[in-house]
Every structure is written in C-alpha cells, then in structure tokens.
Amino acid sequence: PGTLLLKYVAAWVLKIIVGIIVIMVGVEMLLRKKDNKGRGNRLIMAFVCFCSGLTSGLFGINLFIIAYIEKNSKDRNEYRGNLCFAFAFDNIARMIIYTVSGIITKDIFILAMLAAHGVVAGLAAGARLDKKLKEETVRLIVITLFILGGISVIVKTLWQFL
C-alpha cells in the first residue's frame, strides 16, 4: 500500500503524513513506561505492523521499528546495537537494490562520499557526548530531536504554500 500511495498521492500530503507520524511515535516514546515483560494487545500490534510496512514503503524509513527497539531494549547499549544492526541490514539491501536498478549514479555516489565526512563527524561528537550524559538524558534528547524533526517536516511543507 505504501508504494501505491507514492504514485497516487501528492508529495506535500505524504510529507505532512510523515511529520504527523514522527510526532506521534515520538510522543508515544516519551510517554511510555519502560516495560519489557508484556507483549501488548495483538490488535494494536497488528495495526503497528501495518503502519510500519506502510511508512517503510512510503518513506524508505521504518519509524515504528525505532519505537519498538527502544521499548524492548534493556539499556542504551542494547538499543544502539539493535538499531545499528537493523539499519545496517536495511541500508546494505537498499544499496544493492539501488545500484542494480541504476538509481545510484556517479554524481549521487560522489555526493554520498562527501556527506559521509559529516556523518563520521556527527558520530564522533555523539559518542563523546554520550559518555558524559546519563541514559535518561540521552533518551530525552533523542526523543525531543525526533519530535522536532517531525515538526520541521510539517513546517517546511506548509511553508511552501505561503
């Protein structure tokens, strides 16, 4: 369904939808109590799984996997490890598919290599900062940035109509 929506729904509508979903997932992560014991309501989990696939097909990112991993991880080391594995697997698969399909051109590859320096600098700065902050502080910062990212998408999208 997500891929079909890409074809038939205006880009600005999809951007608003992703912004709202990001905000909702961020607020849920912020308000949720840490509970690794329960599996949750099956109907709600089925809906979350559907939305997870929908956002993955629509936007190339699986927003709900972030919340799921955060909910079920014992500590931030387990969270980071699980998230890194999930995104590494996803991105390796995408790189293969995009290369085979011709989406990655020489210019895109060069741009990606230039952007990689910023990614490495951000990782290094984040790793240093992470050592100095408490786990709950890091969690609140990440969730706040997540929510602000959703707000930013909505504001940028609506700004084009002013």
Coordinates of C-alpha atoms in Angstrom, one line a residue:
P1 CA 0.0 0.0 0.0
G2 CA 2.8 2.5 0.8
T3 CA 4.4 2.2 -2.6
L4 CA 1.0 2.7 -4.3
L5 CA 0.4 5.9 -2.3
L6 CA 3.7 7.2 -3.6
K7 CA 2.2 7.0 -7.1
Y8 CA -1.2 8.5 -6.4
V9 CA -0.9 11.0 -3.5
A10 CA 0.7 14.4 -3.8
A11 CA 4.2 14.8 -2.3
W12 CA 3.1 17.5 0.1
V13 CA 0.4 15.3 1.6
L14 CA 2.8 12.5 2.2
K15 CA 5.3 14.9 3.9
I16 CA 2.5 16.1 6.3
I17 CA 1.6 12.5 7.0
V18 CA 5.2 11.5 7.8
G19 CA 5.6 14.6 10.0
I20 CA 2.5 13.7 12.0
I21 CA 3.6 10.0 12.3
V22 CA 7.0 11.1 13.5
I23 CA 5.5 13.3 16.1
M24 CA 3.0 10.7 17.3
V25 CA 5.7 8.0 17.6
G26 CA 8.0 10.5 19.4
V27 CA 5.3 11.4 21.9
E28 CA 4.4 7.7 22.4
M29 CA 8.1 7.0 23.2
L30 CA 8.2 10.0 25.6
L31 CA 5.1 9.0 27.5
R32 CA 5.7 5.2 27.5
K33 CA 6.7 3.5 30.7
K34 CA 9.6 1.0 30.2
D35 CA 8.1 -2.5 30.2
N36 CA 9.9 -5.4 28.6
K37 CA 7.6 -8.1 30.0
G38 CA 4.3 -7.6 28.2
R39 CA 3.7 -8.3 24.5
G40 CA 0.9 -5.8 24.1
N41 CA -2.5 -6.0 22.6
R42 CA -2.5 -8.2 19.4
L43 CA -4.9 -5.8 17.6
I44 CA -2.7 -2.8 18.3
M45 CA 0.4 -4.7 17.4
A46 CA -1.2 -5.8 14.0
F47 CA -2.0 -2.1 13.3
V48 CA 1.5 -1.0 14.3
C49 CA 2.9 -3.7 11.9
F50 CA 0.7 -2.5 9.1
C51 CA 1.8 1.1 9.7
S52 CA 5.4 0.0 10.0
G53 CA 5.3 -1.5 6.5
L54 CA 3.4 1.5 5.2
T55 CA 5.9 4.0 6.4
S56 CA 8.8 1.8 5.2
G57 CA 7.2 1.6 1.7
L58 CA 6.3 5.2 1.6
F59 CA 9.3 7.0 3.0
G60 CA 12.1 4.4 3.0
I61 CA 12.4 4.6 6.8
N62 CA 10.6 2.4 9.3
L63 CA 9.7 4.8 12.0
F64 CA 7.9 2.2 14.1
I65 CA 11.0 -0.1 14.3
I66 CA 12.7 2.7 16.2
A67 CA 10.0 2.8 18.9
Y68 CA 9.8 -1.0 19.0
I69 CA 13.5 -1.4 19.6
E70 CA 13.5 1.4 22.1
K71 CA 10.6 -0.2 24.0
N72 CA 12.2 -3.7 24.1
S73 CA 15.9 -2.9 24.8
K74 CA 17.2 -3.3 28.3
D75 CA 19.6 -0.4 28.1
R76 CA 21.1 2.1 25.6
N77 CA 23.9 -0.3 24.6
E78 CA 21.4 -2.9 23.6
Y79 CA 19.2 -0.2 21.9
R80 CA 22.2 1.1 19.9
G81 CA 23.3 -2.4 18.9
N82 CA 19.8 -3.5 17.7
L83 CA 19.3 -0.2 15.9
C84 CA 22.7 -0.4 14.2
F85 CA 22.0 -4.0 13.0
A86 CA 18.5 -3.1 11.7
F87 CA 19.7 -0.1 9.8
A88 CA 22.9 -1.7 8.6
F89 CA 20.9 -4.6 7.1
D90 CA 18.3 -2.3 5.7
N91 CA 20.9 0.0 4.1
I92 CA 23.0 -2.8 2.7
A93 CA 19.9 -4.2 1.0
R94 CA 19.0 -0.7 -0.3
M95 CA 22.5 -0.1 -1.7
I96 CA 22.4 -3.4 -3.6
I97 CA 18.9 -2.7 -5.0
Y98 CA 19.6 1.0 -5.8
T99 CA 22.9 0.1 -7.5
V100 CA 21.4 -2.7 -9.6
S101 CA 18.4 -0.6 -10.6
G102 CA 20.6 2.4 -11.6
I103 CA 19.3 4.8 -9.1
I104 CA 22.8 5.4 -7.7
T105 CA 24.6 7.4 -10.4
K106 CA 28.2 8.6 -10.3
D107 CA 27.1 12.1 -9.1
I108 CA 25.0 10.6 -6.3
F109 CA 27.8 8.4 -5.2
I110 CA 30.2 11.4 -5.1
L111 CA 27.7 13.4 -3.1
A112 CA 27.3 10.5 -0.7
M113 CA 31.0 10.2 -0.2
L114 CA 31.2 13.9 0.5
A115 CA 28.3 13.7 3.0
A116 CA 30.0 10.7 4.7
H117 CA 32.5 13.1 6.4
G118 CA 29.7 14.9 8.1
V119 CA 28.2 11.6 9.3
V120 CA 31.5 10.5 10.7
A121 CA 32.0 13.8 12.5
G122 CA 28.4 13.6 13.9
L123 CA 29.1 10.0 15.1
A124 CA 32.3 11.0 16.8
A125 CA 30.7 14.0 18.5
G126 CA 27.7 12.0 19.6
A127 CA 29.9 9.2 21.0
R128 CA 31.9 11.7 23.1
L129 CA 28.8 13.5 24.3
D130 CA 27.1 10.2 25.1
K131 CA 29.8 9.2 27.6
K132 CA 29.2 12.3 29.6
L133 CA 25.4 12.2 29.9
K134 CA 23.0 9.9 31.8
E135 CA 21.0 7.3 29.9
E136 CA 17.7 9.1 30.6
T137 CA 19.1 12.4 29.5
V138 CA 20.3 10.9 26.2
R139 CA 16.8 9.3 25.8
L140 CA 15.1 12.6 26.3
I141 CA 17.4 14.4 23.9
V142 CA 16.9 11.8 21.1
I143 CA 13.1 11.8 21.5
T144 CA 13.0 15.6 21.6
L145 CA 15.0 15.8 18.4
F146 CA 12.8 13.1 16.8
I147 CA 9.7 15.1 17.6
L148 CA 11.3 18.4 16.4
G149 CA 12.2 16.6 13.1
G150 CA 8.5 15.8 12.6
I151 CA 7.5 19.4 13.3
S152 CA 10.2 20.6 10.9
V153 CA 8.9 18.4 8.1
I154 CA 5.4 19.8 8.6
V155 CA 6.5 23.4 8.8
K156 CA 8.8 23.2 5.7
T157 CA 6.0 21.6 3.8
L158 CA 3.4 24.1 4.8
W159 CA 5.9 27.0 4.2
Q160 CA 5.9 26.3 0.5
F161 CA 2.2 27.4 0.4
L162 CA 2.9 30.9 1.9

